[in-house]
mmCIF file of N, CA and C in Angstrom:
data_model
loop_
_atom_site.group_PDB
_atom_site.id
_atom_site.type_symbol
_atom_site.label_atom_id
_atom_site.label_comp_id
_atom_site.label_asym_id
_atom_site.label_seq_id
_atom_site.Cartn_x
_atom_site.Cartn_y
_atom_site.Cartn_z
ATOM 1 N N UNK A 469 115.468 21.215 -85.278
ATOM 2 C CA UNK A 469 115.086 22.109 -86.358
ATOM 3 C C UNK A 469 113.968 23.020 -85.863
ATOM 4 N N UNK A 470 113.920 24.463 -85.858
ATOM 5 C CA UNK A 470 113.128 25.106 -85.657
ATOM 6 C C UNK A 470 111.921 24.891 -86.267
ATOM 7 N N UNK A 471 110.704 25.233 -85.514
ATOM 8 C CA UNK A 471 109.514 25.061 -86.086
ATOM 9 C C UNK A 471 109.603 26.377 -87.260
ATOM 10 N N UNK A 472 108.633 26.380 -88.002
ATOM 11 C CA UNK A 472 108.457 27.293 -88.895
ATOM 12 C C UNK A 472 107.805 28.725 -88.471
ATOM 13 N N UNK A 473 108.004 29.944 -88.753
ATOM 14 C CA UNK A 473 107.426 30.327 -88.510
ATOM 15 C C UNK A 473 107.440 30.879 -86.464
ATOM 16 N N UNK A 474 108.792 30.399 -85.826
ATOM 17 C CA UNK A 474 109.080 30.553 -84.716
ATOM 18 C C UNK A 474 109.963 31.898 -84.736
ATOM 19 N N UNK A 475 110.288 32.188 -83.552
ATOM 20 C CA UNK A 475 111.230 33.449 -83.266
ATOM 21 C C UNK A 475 112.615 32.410 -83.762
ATOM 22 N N UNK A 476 112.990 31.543 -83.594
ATOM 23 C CA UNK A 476 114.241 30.830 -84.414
ATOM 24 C C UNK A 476 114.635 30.699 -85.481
ATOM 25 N N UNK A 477 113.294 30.446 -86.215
ATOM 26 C CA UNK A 477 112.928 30.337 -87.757
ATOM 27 C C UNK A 477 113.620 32.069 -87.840
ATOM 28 N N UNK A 478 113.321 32.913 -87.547
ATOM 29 C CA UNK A 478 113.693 34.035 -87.646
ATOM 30 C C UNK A 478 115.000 34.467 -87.620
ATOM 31 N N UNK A 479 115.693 33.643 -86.772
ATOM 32 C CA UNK A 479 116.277 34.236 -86.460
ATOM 33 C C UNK A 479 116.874 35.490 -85.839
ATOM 34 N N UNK A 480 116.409 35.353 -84.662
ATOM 35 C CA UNK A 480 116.043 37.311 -83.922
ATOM 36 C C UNK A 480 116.830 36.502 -82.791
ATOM 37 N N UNK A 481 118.272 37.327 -82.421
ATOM 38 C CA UNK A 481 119.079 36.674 -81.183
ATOM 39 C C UNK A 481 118.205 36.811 -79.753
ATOM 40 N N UNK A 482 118.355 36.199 -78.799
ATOM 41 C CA UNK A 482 117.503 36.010 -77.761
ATOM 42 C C UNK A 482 116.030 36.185 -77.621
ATOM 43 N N UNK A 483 115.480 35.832 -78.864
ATOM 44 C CA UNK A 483 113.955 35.642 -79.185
ATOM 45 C C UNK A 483 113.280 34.265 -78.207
ATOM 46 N N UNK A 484 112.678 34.312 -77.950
ATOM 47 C CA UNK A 484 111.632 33.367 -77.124
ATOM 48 C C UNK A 484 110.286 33.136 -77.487
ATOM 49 N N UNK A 485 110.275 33.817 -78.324
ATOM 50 C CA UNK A 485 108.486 33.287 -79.175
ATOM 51 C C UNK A 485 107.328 33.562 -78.429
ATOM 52 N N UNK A 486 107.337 33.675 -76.846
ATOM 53 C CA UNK A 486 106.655 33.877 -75.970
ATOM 54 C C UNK A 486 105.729 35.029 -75.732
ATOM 55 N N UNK A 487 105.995 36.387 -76.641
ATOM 56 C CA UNK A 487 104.732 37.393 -77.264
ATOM 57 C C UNK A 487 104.454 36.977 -78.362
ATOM 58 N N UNK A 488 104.255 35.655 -78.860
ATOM 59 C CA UNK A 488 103.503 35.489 -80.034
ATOM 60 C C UNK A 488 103.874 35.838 -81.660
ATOM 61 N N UNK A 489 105.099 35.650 -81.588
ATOM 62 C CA UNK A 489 105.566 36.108 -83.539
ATOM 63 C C UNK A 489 107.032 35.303 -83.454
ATOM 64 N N UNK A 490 107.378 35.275 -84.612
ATOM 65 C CA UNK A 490 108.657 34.711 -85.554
ATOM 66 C C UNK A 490 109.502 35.974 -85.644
ATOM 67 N N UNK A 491 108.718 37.507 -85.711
ATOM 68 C CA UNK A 491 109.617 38.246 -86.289
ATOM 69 C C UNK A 491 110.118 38.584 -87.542
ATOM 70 N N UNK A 492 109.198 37.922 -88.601
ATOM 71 C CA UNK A 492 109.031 37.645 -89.808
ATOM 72 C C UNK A 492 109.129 39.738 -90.321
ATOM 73 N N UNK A 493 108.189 40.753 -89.874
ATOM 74 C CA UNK A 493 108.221 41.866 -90.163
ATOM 75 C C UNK A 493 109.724 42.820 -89.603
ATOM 76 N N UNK A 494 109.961 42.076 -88.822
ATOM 77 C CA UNK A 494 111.416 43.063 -88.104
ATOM 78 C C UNK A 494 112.743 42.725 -88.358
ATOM 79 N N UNK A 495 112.604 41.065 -88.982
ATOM 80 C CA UNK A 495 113.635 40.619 -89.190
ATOM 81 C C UNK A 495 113.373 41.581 -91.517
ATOM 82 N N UNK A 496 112.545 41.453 -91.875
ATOM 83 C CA UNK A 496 112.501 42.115 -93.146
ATOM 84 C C UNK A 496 112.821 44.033 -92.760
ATOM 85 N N UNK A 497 111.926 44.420 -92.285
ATOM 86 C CA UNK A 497 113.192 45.650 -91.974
ATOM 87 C C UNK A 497 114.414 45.834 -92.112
ATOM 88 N N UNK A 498 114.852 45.106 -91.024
ATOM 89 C CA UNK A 498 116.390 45.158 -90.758
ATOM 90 C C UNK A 498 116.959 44.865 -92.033
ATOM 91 N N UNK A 499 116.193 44.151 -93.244
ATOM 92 C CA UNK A 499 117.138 43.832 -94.140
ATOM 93 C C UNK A 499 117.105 45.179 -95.360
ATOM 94 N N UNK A 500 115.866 45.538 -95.136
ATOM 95 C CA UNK A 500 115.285 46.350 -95.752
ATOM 96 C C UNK A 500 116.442 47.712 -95.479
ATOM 97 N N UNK A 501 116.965 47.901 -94.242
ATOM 98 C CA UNK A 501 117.148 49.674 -93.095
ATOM 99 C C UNK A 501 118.371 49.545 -93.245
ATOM 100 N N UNK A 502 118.495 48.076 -92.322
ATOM 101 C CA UNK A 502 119.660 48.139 -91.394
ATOM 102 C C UNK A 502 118.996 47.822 -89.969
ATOM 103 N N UNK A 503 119.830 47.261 -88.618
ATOM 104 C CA UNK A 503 119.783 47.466 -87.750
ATOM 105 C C UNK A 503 119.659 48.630 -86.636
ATOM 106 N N UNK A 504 120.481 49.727 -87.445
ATOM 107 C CA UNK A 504 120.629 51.063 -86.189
ATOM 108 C C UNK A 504 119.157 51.365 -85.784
ATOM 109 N N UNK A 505 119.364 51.884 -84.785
ATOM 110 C CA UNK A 505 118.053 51.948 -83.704
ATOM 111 C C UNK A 505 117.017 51.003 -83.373
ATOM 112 N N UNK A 506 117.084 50.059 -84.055
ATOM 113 C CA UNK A 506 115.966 48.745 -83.951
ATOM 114 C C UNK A 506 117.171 47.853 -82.549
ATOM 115 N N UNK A 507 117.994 47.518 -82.511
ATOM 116 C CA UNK A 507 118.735 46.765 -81.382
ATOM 117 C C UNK A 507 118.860 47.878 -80.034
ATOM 118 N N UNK A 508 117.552 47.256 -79.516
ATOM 119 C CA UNK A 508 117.618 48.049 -77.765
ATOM 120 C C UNK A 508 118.847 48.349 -77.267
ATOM 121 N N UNK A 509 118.480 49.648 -76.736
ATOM 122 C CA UNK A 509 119.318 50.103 -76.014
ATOM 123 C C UNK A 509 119.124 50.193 -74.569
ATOM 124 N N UNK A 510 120.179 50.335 -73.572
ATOM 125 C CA UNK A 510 119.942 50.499 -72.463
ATOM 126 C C UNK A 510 118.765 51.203 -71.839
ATOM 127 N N UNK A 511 118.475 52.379 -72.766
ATOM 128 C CA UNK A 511 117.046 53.499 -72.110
ATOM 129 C C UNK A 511 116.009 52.299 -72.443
ATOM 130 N N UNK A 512 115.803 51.824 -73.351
ATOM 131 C CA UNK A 512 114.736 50.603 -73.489
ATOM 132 C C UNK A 512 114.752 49.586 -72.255
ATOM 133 N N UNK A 513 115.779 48.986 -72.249
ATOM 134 C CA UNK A 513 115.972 48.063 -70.814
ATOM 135 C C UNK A 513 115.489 48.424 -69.814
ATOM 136 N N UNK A 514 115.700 49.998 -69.217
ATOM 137 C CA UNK A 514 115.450 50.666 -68.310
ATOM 138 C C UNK A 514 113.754 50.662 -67.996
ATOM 139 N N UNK A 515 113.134 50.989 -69.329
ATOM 140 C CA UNK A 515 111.901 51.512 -69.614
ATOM 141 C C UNK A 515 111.197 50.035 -68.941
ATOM 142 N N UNK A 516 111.861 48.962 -69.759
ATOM 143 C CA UNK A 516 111.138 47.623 -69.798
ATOM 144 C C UNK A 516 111.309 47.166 -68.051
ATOM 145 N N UNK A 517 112.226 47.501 -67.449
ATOM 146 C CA UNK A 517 112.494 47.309 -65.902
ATOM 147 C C UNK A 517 111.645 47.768 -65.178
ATOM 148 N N UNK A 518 111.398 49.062 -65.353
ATOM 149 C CA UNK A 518 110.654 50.080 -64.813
ATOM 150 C C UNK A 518 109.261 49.819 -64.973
ATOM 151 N N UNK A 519 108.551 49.088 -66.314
ATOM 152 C CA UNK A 519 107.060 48.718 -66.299
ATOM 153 C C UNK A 519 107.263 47.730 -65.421
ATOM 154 N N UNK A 520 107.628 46.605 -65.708
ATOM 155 C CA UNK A 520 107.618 45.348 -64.886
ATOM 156 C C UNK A 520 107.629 45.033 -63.251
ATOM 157 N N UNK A 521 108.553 46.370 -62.669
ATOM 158 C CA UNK A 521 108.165 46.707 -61.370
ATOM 159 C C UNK A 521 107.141 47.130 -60.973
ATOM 160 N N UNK A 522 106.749 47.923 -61.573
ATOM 161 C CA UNK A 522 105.316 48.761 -61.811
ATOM 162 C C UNK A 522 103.867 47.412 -61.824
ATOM 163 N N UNK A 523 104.368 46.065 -62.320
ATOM 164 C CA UNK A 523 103.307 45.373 -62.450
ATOM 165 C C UNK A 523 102.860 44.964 -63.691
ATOM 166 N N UNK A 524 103.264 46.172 -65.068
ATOM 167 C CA UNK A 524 102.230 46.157 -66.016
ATOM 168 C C UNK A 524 102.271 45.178 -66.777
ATOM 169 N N UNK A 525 100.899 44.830 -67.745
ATOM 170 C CA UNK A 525 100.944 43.594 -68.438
ATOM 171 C C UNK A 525 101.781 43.884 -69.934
ATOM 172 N N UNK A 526 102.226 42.684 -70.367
ATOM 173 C CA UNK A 526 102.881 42.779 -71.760
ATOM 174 C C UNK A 526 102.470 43.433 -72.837
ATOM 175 N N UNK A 527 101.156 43.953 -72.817
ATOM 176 C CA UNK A 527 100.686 44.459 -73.825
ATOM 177 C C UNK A 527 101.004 46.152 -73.186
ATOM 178 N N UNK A 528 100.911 46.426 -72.573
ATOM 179 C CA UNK A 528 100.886 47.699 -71.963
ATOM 180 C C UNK A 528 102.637 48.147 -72.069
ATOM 181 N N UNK A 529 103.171 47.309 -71.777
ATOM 182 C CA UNK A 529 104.727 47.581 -71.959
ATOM 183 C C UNK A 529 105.308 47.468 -73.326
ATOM 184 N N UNK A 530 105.084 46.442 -73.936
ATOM 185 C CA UNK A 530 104.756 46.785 -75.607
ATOM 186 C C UNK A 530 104.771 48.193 -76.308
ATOM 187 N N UNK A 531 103.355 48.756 -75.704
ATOM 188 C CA UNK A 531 102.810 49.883 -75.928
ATOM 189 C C UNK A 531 104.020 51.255 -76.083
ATOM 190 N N UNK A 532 104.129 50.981 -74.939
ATOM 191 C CA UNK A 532 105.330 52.140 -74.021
ATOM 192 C C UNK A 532 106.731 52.367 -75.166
ATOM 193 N N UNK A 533 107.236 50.789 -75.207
ATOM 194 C CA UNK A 533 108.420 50.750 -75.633
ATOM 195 C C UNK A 533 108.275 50.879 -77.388
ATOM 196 N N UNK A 534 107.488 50.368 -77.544
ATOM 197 C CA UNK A 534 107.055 50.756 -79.159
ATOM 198 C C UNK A 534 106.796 52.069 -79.944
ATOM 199 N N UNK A 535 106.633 53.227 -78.789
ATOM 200 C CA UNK A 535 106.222 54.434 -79.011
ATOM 201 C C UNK A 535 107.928 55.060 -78.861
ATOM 202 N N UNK A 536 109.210 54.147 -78.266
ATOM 203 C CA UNK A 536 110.252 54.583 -78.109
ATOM 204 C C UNK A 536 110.781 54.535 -79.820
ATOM 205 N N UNK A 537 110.574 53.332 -80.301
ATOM 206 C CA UNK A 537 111.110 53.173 -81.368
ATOM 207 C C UNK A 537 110.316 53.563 -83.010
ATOM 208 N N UNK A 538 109.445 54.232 -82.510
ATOM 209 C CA UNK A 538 108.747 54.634 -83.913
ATOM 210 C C UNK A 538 109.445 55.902 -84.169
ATOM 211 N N UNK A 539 110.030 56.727 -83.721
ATOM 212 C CA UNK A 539 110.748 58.073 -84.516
ATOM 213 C C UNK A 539 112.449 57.345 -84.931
ATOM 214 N N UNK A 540 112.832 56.120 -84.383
ATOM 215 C CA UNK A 540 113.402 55.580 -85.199
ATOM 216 C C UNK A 540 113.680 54.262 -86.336
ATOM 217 N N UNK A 541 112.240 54.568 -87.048
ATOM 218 C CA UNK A 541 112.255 53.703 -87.843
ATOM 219 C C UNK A 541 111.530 54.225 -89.394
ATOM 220 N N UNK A 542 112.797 54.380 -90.077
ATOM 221 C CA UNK A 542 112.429 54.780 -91.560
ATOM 222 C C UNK A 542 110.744 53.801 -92.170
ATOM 223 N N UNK A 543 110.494 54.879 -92.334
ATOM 224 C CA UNK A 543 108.939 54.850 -93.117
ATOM 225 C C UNK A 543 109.268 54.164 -94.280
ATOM 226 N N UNK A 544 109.742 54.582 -95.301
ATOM 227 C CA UNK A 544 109.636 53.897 -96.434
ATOM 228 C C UNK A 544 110.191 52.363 -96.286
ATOM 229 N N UNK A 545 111.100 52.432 -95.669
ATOM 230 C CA UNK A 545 111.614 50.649 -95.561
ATOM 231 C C UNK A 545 110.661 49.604 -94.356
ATOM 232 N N UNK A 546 109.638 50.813 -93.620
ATOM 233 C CA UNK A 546 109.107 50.049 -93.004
ATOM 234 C C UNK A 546 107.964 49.358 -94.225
ATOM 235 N N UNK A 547 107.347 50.467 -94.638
ATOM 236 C CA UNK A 547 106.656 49.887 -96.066
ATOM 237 C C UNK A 547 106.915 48.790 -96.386
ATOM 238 N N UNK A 548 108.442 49.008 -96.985
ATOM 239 C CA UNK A 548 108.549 47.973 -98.301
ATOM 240 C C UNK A 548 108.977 46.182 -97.617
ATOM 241 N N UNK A 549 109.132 46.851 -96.479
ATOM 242 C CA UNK A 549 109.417 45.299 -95.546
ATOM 243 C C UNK A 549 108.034 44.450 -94.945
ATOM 244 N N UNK A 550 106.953 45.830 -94.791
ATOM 245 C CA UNK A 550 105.384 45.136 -94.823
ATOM 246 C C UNK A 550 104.951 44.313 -96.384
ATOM 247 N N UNK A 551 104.912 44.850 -97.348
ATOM 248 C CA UNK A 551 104.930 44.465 -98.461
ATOM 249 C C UNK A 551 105.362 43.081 -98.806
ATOM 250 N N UNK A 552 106.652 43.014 -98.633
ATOM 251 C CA UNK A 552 107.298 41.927 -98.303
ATOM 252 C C UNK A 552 107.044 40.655 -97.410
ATOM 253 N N UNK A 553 106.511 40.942 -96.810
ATOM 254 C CA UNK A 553 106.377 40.066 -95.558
ATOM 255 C C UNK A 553 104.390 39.741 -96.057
ATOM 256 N N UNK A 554 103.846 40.599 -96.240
ATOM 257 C CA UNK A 554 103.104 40.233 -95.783
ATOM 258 C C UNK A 554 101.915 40.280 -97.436
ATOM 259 N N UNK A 555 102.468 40.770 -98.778
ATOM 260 C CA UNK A 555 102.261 40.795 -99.741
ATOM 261 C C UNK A 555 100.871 42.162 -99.990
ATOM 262 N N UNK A 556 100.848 43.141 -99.396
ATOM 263 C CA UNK A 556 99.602 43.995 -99.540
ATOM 264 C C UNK A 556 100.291 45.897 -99.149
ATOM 265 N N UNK A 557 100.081 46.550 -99.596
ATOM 266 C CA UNK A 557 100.557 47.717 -99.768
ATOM 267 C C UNK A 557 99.558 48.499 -98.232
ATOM 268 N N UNK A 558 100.316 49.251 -97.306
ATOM 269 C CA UNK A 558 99.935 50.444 -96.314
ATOM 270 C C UNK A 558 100.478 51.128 -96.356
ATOM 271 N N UNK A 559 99.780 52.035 -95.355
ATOM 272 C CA UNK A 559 100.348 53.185 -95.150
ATOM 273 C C UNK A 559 101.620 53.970 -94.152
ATOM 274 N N UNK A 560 102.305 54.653 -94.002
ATOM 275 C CA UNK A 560 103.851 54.723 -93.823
ATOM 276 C C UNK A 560 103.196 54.355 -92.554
ATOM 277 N N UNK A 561 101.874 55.357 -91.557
ATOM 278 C CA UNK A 561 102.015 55.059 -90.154
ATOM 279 C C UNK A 561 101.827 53.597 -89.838
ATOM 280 N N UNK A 562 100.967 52.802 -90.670
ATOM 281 C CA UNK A 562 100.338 51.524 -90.400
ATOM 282 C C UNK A 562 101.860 50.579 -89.816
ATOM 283 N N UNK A 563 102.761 50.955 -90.949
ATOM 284 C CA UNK A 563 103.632 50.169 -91.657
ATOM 285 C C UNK A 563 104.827 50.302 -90.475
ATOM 286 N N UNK A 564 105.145 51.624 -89.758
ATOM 287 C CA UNK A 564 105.831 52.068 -88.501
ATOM 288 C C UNK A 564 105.202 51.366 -87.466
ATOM 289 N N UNK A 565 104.097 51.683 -87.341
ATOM 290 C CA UNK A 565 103.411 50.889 -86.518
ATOM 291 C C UNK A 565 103.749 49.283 -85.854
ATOM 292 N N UNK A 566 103.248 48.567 -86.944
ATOM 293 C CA UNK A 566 103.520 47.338 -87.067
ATOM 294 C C UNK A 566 105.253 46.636 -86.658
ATOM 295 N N UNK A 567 105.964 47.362 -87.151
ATOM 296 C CA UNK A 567 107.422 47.387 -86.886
ATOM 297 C C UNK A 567 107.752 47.502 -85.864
ATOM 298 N N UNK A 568 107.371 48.864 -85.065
ATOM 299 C CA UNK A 568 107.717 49.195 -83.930
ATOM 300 C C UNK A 568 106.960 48.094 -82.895
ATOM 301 N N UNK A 569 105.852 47.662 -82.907
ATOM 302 C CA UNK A 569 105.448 47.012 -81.946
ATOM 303 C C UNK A 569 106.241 45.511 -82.002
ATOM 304 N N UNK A 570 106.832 45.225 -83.211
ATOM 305 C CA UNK A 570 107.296 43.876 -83.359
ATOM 306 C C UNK A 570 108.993 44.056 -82.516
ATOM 307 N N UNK A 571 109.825 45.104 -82.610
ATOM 308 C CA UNK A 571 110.867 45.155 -82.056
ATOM 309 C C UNK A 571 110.610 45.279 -80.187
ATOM 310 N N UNK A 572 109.455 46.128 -80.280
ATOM 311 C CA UNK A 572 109.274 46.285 -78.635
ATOM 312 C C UNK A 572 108.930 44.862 -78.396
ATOM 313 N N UNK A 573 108.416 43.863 -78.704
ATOM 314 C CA UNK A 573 107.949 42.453 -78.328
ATOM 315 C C UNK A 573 109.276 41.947 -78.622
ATOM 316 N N UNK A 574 110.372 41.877 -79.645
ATOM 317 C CA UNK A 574 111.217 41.239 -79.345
ATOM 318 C C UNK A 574 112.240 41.943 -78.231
ATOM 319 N N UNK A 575 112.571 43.154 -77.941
ATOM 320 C CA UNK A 575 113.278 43.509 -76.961
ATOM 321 C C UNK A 575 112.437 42.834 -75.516
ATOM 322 N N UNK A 576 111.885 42.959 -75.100
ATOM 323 C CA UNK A 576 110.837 42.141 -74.150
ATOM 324 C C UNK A 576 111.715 40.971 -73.985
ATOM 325 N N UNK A 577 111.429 40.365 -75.092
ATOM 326 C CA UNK A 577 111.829 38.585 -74.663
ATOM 327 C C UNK A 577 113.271 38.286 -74.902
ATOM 328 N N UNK A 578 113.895 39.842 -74.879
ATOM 329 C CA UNK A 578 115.533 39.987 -74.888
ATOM 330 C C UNK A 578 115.080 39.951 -73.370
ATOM 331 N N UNK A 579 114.566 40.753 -72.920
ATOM 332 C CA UNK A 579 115.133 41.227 -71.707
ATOM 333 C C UNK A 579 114.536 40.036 -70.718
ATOM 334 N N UNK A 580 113.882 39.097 -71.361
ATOM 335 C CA UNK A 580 113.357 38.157 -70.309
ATOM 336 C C UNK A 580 114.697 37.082 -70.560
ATOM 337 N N UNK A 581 115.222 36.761 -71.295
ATOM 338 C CA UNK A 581 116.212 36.194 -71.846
ATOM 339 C C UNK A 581 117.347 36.777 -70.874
ATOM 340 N N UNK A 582 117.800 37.723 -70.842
ATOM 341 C CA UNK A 582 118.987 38.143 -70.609
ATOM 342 C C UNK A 582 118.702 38.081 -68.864
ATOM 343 N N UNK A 583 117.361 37.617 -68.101
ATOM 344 C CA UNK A 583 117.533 37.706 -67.050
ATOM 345 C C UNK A 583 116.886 38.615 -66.364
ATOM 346 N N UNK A 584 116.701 39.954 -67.071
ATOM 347 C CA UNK A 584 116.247 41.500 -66.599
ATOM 348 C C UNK A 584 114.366 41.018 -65.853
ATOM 349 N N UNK A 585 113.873 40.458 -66.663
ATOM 350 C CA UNK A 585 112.693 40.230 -66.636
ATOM 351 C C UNK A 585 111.922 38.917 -66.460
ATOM 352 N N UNK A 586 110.484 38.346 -66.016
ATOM 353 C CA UNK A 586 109.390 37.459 -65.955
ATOM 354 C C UNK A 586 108.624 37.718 -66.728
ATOM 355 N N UNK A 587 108.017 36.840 -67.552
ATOM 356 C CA UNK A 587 107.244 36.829 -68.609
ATOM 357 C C UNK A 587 106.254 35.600 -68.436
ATOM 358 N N UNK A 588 104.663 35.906 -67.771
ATOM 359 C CA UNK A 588 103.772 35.033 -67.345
ATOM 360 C C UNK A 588 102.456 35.484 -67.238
ATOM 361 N N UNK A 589 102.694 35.972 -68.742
ATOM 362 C CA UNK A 589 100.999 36.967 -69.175
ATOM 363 C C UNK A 589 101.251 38.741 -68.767
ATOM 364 N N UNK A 590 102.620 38.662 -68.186
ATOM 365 C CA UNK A 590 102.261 39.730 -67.599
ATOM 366 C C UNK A 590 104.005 39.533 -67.266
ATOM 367 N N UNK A 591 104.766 40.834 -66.888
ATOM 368 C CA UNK A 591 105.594 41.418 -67.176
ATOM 369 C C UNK A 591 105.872 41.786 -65.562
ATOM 370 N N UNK A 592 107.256 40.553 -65.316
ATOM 371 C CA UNK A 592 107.334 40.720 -63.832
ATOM 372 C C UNK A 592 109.076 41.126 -63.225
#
């Protein structure tokens, strides 16, 4: 039985828990949106390949890939899925924000999952 509160508990396919979340905000999106543009795409893979050769740490690649997915992620459902999740009203950027960095952390531990990547503080 999944712990509570895990990337399983979540249910987020090839989640690993290993940047630190359940996915609790991305998995409410998606219910909120939909999936389209939140499930990485190859240019993401690429991106995430390309830091990791490079050296950079998880937070820094995060960064990168999170800035891929904020022009696709509806504002208002990012809202109402913060709300949801987390019971307190922000603002559309806060609320994009938060989202986007939660899909770039789960694409991450897709791509450490699927093989592409090392994940040992740092993004190998």
């Amino acid at each position: 039985m999944p712990k509570e509160g895990s990337a399983e508990d979540a249910g987020m396919p090839f989640a690993t828990g290993k940047l630190g979340g359940g996915f609790r905000l991305l998995r409410a999106y998606i219910e909120e949106a939909g999936a389209e543009g939140i499930v990485p795409e190859r240019d993401v893979f690429d991106v995430i390949r390309s830091k990791a050769a490079a050296g950079s740490t998880a937070g820094e690649v995060i960064e990168v890939v999170a800035e891929m997915f904020k022009e696709k992620i509806t504002p208002s459902a990012a809202v109402r899925a913060y709300r949801k999740v987390y019971g307190v009203e922000v603002g559309e950027g806060e609320a994009v924000e938060a989202v986007a960095r939660e899909a770039a952390a789960w694409a991450i531990e897709m791509a450490e999952s699927l093989g592409m990547i090392r994940l040992k503080g740092y993004v190998r």
